[in-house]
XYZ file of C-alpha atoms in Angstrom:
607
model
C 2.827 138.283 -89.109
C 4.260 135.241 -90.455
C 3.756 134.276 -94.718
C 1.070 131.474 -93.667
C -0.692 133.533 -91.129
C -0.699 135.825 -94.075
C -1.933 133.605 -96.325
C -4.977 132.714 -93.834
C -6.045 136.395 -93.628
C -5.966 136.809 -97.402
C -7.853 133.339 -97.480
C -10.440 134.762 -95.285
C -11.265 137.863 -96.224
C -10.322 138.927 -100.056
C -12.457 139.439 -102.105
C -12.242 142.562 -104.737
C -8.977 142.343 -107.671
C -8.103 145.169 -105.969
C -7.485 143.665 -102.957
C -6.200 140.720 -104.446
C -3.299 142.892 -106.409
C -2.569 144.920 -103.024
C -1.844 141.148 -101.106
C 0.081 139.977 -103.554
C 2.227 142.759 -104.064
C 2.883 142.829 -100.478
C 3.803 139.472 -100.710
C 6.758 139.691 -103.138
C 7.812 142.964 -101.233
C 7.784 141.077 -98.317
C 8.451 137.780 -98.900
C 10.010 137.656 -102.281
C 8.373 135.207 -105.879
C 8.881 131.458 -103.695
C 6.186 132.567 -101.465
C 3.996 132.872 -104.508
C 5.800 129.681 -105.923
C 4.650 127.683 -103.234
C 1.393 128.859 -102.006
C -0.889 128.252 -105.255
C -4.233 129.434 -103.492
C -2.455 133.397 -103.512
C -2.801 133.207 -107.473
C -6.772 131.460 -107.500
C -8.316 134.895 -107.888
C -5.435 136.147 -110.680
C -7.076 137.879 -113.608
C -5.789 140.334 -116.048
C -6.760 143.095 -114.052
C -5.243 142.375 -110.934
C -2.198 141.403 -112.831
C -2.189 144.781 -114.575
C -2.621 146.479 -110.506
C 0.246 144.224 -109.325
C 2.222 145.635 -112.097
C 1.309 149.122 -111.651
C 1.801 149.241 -108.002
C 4.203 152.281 -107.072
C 5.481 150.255 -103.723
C 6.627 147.461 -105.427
C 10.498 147.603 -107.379
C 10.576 147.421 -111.155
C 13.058 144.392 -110.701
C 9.728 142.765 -108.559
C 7.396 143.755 -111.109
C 9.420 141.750 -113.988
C 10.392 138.641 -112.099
C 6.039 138.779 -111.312
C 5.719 139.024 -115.027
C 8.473 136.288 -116.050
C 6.772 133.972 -113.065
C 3.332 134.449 -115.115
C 4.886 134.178 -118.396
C 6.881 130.518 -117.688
C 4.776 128.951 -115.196
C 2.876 126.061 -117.230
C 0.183 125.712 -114.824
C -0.973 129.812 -115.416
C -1.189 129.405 -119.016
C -4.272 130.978 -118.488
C -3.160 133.339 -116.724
C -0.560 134.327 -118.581
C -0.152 138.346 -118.521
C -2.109 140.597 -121.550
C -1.345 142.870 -123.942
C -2.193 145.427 -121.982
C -0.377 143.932 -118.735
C 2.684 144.204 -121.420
C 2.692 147.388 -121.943
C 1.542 148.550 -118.130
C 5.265 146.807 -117.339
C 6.817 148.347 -120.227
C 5.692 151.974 -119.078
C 7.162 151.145 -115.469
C 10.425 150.374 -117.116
C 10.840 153.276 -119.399
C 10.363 155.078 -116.091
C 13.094 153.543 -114.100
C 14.980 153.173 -117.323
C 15.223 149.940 -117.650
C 15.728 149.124 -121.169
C 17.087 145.697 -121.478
C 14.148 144.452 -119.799
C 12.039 146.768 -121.850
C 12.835 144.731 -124.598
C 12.674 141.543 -123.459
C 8.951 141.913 -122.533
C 8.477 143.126 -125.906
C 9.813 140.417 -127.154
C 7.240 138.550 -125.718
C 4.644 140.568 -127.741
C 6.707 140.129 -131.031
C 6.575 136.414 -130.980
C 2.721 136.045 -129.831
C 0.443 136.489 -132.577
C -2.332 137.101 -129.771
C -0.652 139.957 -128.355
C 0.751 141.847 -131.822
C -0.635 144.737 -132.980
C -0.345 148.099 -134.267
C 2.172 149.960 -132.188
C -0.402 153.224 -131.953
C -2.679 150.264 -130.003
C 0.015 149.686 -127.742
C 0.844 152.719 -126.950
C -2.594 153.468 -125.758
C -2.285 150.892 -123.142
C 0.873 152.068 -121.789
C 0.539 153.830 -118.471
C 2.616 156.770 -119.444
C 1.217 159.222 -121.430
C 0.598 159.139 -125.110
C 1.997 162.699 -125.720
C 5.258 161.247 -124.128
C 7.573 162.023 -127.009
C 10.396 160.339 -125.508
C 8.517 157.306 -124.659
C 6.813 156.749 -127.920
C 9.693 156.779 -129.229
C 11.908 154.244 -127.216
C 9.198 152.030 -127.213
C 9.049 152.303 -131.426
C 12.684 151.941 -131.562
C 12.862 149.086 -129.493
C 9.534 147.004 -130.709
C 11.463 147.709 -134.334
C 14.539 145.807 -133.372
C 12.610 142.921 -131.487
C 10.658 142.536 -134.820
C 13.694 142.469 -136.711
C 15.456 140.389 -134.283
C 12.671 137.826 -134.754
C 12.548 137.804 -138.362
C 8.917 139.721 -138.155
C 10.112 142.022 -141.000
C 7.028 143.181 -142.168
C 5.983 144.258 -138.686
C 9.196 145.717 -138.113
C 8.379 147.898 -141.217
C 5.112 148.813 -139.820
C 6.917 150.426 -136.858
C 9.650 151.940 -138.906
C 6.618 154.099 -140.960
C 4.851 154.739 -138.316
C 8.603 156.250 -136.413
C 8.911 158.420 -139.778
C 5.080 159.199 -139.972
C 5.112 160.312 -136.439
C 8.206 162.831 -137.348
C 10.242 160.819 -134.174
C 13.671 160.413 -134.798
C 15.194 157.225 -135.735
C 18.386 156.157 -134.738
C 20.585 154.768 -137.722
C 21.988 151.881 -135.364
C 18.763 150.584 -135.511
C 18.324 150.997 -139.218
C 21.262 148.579 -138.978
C 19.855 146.295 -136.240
C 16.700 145.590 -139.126
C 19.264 145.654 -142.168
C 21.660 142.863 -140.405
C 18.528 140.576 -139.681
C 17.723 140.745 -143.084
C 21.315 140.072 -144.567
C 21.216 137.468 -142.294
C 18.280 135.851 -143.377
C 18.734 136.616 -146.940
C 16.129 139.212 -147.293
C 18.661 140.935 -149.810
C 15.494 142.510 -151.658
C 13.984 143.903 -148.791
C 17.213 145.214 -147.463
C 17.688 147.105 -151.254
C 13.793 148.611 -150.596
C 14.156 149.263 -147.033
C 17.422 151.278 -147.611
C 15.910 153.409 -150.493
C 13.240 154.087 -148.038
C 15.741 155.593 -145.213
C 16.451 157.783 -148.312
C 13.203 158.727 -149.186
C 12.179 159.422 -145.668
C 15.474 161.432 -144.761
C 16.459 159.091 -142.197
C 19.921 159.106 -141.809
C 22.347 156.563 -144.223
C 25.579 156.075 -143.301
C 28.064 154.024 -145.377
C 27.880 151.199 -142.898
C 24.436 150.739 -143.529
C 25.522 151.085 -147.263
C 28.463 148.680 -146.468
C 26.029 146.612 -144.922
C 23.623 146.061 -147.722
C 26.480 146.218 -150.553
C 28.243 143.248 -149.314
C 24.801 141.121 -148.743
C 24.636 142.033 -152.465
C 27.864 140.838 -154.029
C 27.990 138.132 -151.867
C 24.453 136.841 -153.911
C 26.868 137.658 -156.672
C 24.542 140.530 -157.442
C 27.460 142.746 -158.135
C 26.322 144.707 -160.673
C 23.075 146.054 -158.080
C 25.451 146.725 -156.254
C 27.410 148.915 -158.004
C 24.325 150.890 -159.139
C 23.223 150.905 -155.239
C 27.026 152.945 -154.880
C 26.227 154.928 -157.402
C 23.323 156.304 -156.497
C 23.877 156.728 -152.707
C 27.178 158.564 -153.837
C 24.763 160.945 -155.153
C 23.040 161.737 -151.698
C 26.667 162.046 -150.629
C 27.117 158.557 -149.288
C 30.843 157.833 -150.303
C 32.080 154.327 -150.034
C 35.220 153.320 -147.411
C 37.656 150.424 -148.022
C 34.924 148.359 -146.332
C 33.199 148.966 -149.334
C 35.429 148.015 -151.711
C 36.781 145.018 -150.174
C 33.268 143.626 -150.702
C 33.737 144.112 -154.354
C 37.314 143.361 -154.435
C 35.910 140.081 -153.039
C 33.258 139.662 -154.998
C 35.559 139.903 -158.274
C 38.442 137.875 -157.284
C 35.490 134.721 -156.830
C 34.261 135.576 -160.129
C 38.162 135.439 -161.302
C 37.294 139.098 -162.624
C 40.469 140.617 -163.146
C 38.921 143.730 -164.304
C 36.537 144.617 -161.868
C 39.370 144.378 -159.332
C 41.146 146.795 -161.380
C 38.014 149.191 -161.504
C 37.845 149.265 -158.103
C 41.155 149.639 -157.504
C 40.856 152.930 -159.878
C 37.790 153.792 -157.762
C 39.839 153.801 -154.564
C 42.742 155.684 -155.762
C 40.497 158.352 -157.298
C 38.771 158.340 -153.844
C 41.413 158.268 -151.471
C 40.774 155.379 -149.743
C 43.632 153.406 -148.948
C 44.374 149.871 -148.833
C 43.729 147.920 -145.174
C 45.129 144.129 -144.298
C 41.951 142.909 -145.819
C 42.561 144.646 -149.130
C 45.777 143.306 -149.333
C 45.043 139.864 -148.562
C 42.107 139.611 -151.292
C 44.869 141.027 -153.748
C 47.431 138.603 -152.370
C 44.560 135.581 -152.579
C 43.797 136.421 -156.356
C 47.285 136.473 -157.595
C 47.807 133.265 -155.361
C 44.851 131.444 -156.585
C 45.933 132.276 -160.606
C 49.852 131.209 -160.154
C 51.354 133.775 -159.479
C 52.855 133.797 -156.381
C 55.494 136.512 -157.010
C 52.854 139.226 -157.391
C 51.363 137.641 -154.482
C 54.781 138.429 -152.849
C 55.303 141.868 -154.097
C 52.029 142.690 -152.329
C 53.506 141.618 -149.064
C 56.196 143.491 -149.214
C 54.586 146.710 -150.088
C 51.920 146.358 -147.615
C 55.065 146.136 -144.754
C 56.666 149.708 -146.729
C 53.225 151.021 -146.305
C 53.410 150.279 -142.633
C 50.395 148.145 -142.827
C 50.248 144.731 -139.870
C 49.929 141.516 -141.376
C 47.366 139.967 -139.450
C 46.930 136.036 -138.653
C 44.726 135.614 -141.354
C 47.168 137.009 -143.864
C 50.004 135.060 -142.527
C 48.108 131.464 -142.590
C 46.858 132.735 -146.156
C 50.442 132.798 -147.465
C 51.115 130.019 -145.281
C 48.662 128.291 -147.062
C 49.870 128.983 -150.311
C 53.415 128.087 -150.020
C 52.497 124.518 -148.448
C 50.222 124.292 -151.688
C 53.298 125.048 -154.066
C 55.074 122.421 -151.834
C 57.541 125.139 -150.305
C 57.759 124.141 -147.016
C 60.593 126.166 -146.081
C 58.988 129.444 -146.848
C 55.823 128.258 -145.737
C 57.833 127.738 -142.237
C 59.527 130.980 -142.109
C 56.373 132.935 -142.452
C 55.491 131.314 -139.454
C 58.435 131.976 -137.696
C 57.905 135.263 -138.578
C 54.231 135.286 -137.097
C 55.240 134.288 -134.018
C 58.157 136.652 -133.522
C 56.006 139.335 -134.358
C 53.230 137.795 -131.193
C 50.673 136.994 -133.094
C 48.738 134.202 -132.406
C 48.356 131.127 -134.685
C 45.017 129.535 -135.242
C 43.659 126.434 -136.085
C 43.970 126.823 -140.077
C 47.693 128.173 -139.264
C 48.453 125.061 -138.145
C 45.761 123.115 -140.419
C 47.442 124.969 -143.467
C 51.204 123.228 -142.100
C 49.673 120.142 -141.455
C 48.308 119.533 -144.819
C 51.631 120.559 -145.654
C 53.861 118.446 -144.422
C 51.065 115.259 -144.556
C 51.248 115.607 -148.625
C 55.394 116.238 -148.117
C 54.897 112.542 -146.333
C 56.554 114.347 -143.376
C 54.600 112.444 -140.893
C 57.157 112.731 -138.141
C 56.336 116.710 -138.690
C 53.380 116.397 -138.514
C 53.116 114.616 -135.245
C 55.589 117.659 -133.937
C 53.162 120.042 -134.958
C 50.243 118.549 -133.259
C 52.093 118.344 -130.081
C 52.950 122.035 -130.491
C 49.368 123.308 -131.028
C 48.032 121.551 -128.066
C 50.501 122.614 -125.587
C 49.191 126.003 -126.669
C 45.687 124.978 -125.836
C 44.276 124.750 -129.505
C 42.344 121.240 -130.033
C 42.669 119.215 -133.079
C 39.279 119.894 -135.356
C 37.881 117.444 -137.799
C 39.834 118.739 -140.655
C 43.175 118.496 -139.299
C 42.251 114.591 -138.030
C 41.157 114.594 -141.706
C 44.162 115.733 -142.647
C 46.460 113.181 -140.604
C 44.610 110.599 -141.460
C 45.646 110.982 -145.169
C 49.008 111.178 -144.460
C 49.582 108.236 -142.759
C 47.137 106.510 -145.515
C 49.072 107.592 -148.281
C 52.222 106.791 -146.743
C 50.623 103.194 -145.801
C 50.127 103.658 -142.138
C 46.550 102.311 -142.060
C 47.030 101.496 -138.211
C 47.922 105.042 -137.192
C 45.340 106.228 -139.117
C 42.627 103.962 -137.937
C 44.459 105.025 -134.295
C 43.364 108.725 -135.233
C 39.910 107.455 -135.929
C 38.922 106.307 -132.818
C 40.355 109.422 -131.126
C 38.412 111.524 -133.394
C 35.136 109.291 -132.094
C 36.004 109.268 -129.027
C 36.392 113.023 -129.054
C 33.013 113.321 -130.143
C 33.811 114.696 -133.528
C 31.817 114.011 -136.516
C 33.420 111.300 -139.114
C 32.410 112.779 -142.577
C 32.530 111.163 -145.414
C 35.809 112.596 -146.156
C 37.195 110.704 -142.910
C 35.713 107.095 -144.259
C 36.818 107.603 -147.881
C 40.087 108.415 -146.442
C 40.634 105.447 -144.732
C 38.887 103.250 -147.765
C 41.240 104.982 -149.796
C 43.977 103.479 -147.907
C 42.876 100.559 -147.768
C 42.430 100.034 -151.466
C 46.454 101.258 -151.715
C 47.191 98.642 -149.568
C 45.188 95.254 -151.230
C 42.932 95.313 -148.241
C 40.006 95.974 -150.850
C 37.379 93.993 -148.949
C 38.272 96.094 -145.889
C 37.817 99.405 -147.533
C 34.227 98.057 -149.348
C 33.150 97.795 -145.749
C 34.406 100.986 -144.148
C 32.164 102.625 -147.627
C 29.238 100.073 -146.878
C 29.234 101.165 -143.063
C 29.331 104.645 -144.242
C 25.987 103.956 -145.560
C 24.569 101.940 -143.377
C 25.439 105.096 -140.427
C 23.520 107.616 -142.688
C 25.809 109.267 -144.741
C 25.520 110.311 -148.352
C 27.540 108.860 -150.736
C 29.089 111.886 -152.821
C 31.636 111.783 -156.408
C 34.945 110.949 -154.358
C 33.078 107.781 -152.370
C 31.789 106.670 -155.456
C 34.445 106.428 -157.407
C 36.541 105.060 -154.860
C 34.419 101.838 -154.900
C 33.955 101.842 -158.833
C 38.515 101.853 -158.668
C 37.826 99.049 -156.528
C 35.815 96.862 -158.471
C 37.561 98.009 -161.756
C 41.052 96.510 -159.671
C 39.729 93.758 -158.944
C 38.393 92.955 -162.255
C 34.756 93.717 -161.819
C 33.999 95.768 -164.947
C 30.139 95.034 -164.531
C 29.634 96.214 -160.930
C 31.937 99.065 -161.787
C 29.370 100.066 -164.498
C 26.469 99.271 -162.475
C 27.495 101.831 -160.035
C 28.348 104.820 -161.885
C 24.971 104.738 -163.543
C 23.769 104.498 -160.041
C 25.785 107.263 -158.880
C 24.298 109.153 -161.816
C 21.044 108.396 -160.834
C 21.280 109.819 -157.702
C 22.543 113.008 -158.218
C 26.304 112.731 -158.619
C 27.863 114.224 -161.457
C 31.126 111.955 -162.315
C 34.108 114.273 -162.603
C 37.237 113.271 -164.124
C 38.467 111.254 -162.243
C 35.444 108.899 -162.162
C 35.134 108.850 -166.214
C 39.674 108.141 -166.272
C 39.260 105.379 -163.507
C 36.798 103.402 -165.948
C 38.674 104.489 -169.098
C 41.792 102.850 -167.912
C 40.303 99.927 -166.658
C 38.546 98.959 -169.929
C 41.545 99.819 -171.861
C 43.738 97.677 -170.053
C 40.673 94.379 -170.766
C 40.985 95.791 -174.265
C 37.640 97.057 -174.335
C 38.120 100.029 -176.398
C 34.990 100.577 -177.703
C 33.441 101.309 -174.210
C 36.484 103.324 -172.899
C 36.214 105.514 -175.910
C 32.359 106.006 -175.518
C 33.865 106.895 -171.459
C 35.801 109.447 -173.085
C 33.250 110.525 -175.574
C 30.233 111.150 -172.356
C 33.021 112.697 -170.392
C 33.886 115.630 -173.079
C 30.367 115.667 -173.693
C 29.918 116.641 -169.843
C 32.484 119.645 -170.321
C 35.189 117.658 -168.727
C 38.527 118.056 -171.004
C 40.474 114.444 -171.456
C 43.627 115.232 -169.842
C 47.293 113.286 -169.604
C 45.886 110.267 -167.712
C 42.890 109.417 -170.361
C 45.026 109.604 -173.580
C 47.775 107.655 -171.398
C 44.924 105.006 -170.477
C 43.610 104.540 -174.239
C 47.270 104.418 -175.629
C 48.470 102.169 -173.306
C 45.200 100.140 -174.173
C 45.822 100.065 -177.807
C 49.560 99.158 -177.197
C 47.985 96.053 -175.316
C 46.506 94.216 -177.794
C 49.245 95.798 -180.351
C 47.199 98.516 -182.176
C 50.072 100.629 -181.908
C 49.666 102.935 -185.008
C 46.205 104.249 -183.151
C 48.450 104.509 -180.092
C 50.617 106.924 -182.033
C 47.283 108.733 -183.343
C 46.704 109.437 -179.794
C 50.073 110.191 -178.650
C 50.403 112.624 -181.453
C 47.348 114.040 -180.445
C 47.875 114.671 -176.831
C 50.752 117.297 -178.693
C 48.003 119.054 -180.888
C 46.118 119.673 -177.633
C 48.883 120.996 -175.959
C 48.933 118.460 -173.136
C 52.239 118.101 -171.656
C 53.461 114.095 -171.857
C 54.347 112.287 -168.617
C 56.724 109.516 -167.785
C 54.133 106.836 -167.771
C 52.948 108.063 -170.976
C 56.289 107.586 -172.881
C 57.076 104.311 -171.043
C 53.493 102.532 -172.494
C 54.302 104.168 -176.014
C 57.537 103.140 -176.268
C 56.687 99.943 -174.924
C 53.958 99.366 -177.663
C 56.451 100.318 -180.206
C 59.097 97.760 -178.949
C 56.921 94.947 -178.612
C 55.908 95.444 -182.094
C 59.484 95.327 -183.746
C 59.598 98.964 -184.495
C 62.742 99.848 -182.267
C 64.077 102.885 -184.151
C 60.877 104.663 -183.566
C 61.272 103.524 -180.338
C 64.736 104.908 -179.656
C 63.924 108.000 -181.172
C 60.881 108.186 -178.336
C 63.493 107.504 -175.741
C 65.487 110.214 -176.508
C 62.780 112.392 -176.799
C 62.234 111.141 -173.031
C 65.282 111.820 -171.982
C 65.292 115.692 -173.654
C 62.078 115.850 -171.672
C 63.342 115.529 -168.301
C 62.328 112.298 -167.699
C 64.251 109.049 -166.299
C 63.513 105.932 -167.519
C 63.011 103.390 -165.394
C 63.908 99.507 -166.194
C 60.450 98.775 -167.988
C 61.693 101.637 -170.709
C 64.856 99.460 -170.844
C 63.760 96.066 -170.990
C 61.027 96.601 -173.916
C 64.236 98.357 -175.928
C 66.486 95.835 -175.870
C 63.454 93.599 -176.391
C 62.877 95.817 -179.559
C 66.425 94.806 -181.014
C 65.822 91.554 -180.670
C 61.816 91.655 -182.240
C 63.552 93.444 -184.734
């Protein structure tokens, strides 16, 4: 009998749900879900019940009973009809039976995210069609409806399920445990991860020292480092002892805090332990001693990580990388990745970000370009950071056009243009005179939705303070201020200068005054602005307060800062003082330049 001779029958003649169940069913068996799909009148006498008998129905396959289900579920125009809690859970007892799990727990999902359907899991599993008493199935079903909760984010029923698991003496798989204490790390539930893990002690339910791991690192990664200590501490007591997993996430924790000697502690921990060093360990070390200076400890790692037969891995290597383009070594910075790729690993995108950035500051340009080429004949696409990145190398070395070039590449690309990207290019602008230019590249900034942050800002107050406009510059720092954005140093030594050159010392002092009142040290470049101010308009002996002062301080004078003093001192007649500033120039390392010459033979003659 054909589908629509089928369809006239069942027309004719149905009547009772059970009926109606038994005509659908043979429907899909026979005909498959588009028969349903396009013959509406089949569903005009669906109710729960028969939905629940369709379900049920031993003739027709598990793998027919959920695409039934997901038919009911996404159709818009069944919204009504849209299976029950108890249809749920008459599918989920068909697919514990023919063990199909996955799809177990995607039609609980459907009950986890439907505040209709939710309820207590004894509830649901009175409307199962398997037995009650079914150990086995009780406790699949608890084990899964716990990690749909938790994948969800509905911790608190998750929890409900969990007790009722360890009430009901079932056993509770620790990978779960896990499942519930990721969700919560992930959504920052740290709190209820610290609880939830003391109650897997209290109940007896297995902790391993992932799940310890696990909650540890969520801890010190709040920089709650301390609770997490005590959390080691205790569950070393119920025989939980911490791996090197462990104590990287410490290790980590107290090389961001700069904490020398936590590192240490742990360090002591892990010896006393046993627990050896990984590629992780070692690159946390490395990263601390890199990040205070010292490189050759840094080094020394390296090398005893190789005696101890330990892989550098490509993070380690683009780490180091990282480090030697920082300290300007290119050469090493090369050879280590040389080395990486002798040894077949794999560069990344920060490998070659990390030489990039190199060889951009270097103004290695050419480089650059070589290195670009070579990452994308091995299929890895330039990211926003490394256009970022080239960008400011050919805008510091005055290549607007090639930068701009790079710009519409990047938009064309689809990549996002940060503010980083339009500062960049206002930046270079402002290097080159083209000061209008890089207003408007801020201005459209603005006007496309980005926030303005302390580098933008500044960049425009440098520009109005070049081109004179002391007013506007003021007007927008204390606008900048008013919206948010702390000045940093920068900001407070690009005003400083500008109203010590207009001889405006009385505001660029006040600058200076704010700015240590902020926290933020002057430094070279603001006693070198208010000296070279005071030389100006020939207050020379408070020039020499200052210059003397930078000394008490301890900061380190640079060239520009002898060349202004000994310039004030020349153009004031007092040439042997001058001299004597030379040589102290000279002793310094420093190599005068023809201003330093012209203002001493200009001394001889003020003389």
């Amino acid at each position: 009998m054909s589908t629509q001779k089928l369809l006239q029958v069942f027309k004719k003649t149905v009547s009772t749900d059970e009926e109606v169940a038994k005509e659908i069913a043979k429907t899909l068996i026979k005909s498959g879900l588009k028969a349903l799909e396009t013959s509406p009148f089949l569903l005009s006498n669906l109710n729960s019940r028969v939905t629940r008998l369709v379900l049920s129905d031993p003739h027709l396959h598990p793998r027919s009973c959920v695409n039934f289900f997901n038919f009911l579920q996404r159709n818009p125009s069944l919204s009504s009809r849209r299976p029950d809690l108890q249809a749920h859970m008459t599918l989920v007892s068909r697919l514990f039976k023919a063990q199909e799990f996955v799809e177990m727990r995607n039609v609980l999902s459907y009950v986890a995210v439907d505040e209709n359907l939710r309820c207590p899991v004894s509830d649901m599993v009175c409307f199962t069609e398997t037995d009650p008493k079914n150990a086995k199935f009780v406790e699949k079903l608890c084990d899964l409806l716990f990690r749909v909760y938790a994948d969800n984010g509905n911790f608190e029923e998750a929890l409900r399920v969990f007790d009722y698991t360890v009430k009901k003496s079932m056993k509770i798989e620790e990978r779960t445990c896990m499942v519930y204490l990721l969700a919560l790390k992930r959504n920052d539930k740290m709190e209820m991860s610290l609880r939830f893990i003391q109650r897997m002690v209290k109940y007896g339910v297995g902790v391993t020292v992932y799940s310890m791991t696990m909650v540890i690192d969520g801890l010190c990664k709040r920089g709650e480092v301390e609770r997490a200590v005590k959390l080691m501490r205790e569950l070393a007591g119920e025989g939980i002892k911490p791996n090197v997993i462990t104590y990287n996430s410490f290790i980590n924790a107290y090389v961001k805090r700069k904490d020398s000697e936590g590192v240490r502690e742990m360090l002591r921990l892990m010896e006393n332990d046993n627990v050896a060093y990984n590629v992780t360990t070692y690159t946390l070390l490395m990263e601390s001693c890199a990040s205070s200076g010292k490189i050759g400890e840094a080094e020394k790692l390296f090398e005893e990580m190789r005696e101890r037969g330990i892989e550098a891995d490509v993070h380690l290597y683009t780490s180091m990388i990282s480090w030697y383009c920082r300290l300007e070594n290119m050469r090493k910075a090369f050879a280590l990745f040389d080395e990486l790729s002798e040894r077949g690993i794999v560069a990344n995108v920060r490998t070659y970000g990390a030489l990039i950035d190199g060889v951009c500051k270097a103004g290695q340009m050419e480089a650059a370009e070589n290195l670009v080429n070579l990452m994308q004949t091995r299929g890895i696409d330039l990211n926003q950071v490394i256009f970022n990145t080239l960008m400011n190398g050919y805008c510091r070395k005055g290549m607007i056009d090639e930068a701009l070039r790079l710009y519409v590449i990047m938009e064309k690309k689809g990549l996002e243009t940060d503010v980083y990207t339009y500062n960049t290019i206002a930046s270079g602008l402002h290097k080159s005179n083209q000061n209008e230019e890089a207003k408007r590249w801020l201005f459209t900034m603005v006007e496309r939705g980005k926030t303005p942050n302390v580098v933008n800002f500044t960049t425009l107050i440098d520009i109005y303070c070049k081109e004179g406009n002391l007013g506007e510059a003021k007007r927008l720092f204390e606008e900048m201020e008013e919206r948010g954005e702390k000045p940093n140093a920068v900001t407070y030594n690009v005003l400083i200068d500008a109203f010590s050159k207009k001889g405006k010392m009385k505001e660029a002092y006040k600058l200076r005054d704010d700015m240590e009142a902020m926290g933020i040290l002057s430094e070279v470049y603001t006693y070198t602005s208010l000296l070279h101010g005071e030389c100006i308009f020939g207050k020379v002996d408070e020039a020499l307060k200052l210059f003397n002062e930078m000394h008490q301080r301890g900061l380190s004078r640079n060239k520009i800062t002898y060349t202004a003093m000994i310039s004030g001192l020349s153009k004031d007649g007092r040439s042997d003082e001058a001299f004597k500033l030379y040589d102290e120039m000279i002793e310094a390392g420093f190599t005068p330049d023809d201003r330093v010459y012209t203002s001493l033979v200009g001394s001889v003659h003020n003389a």
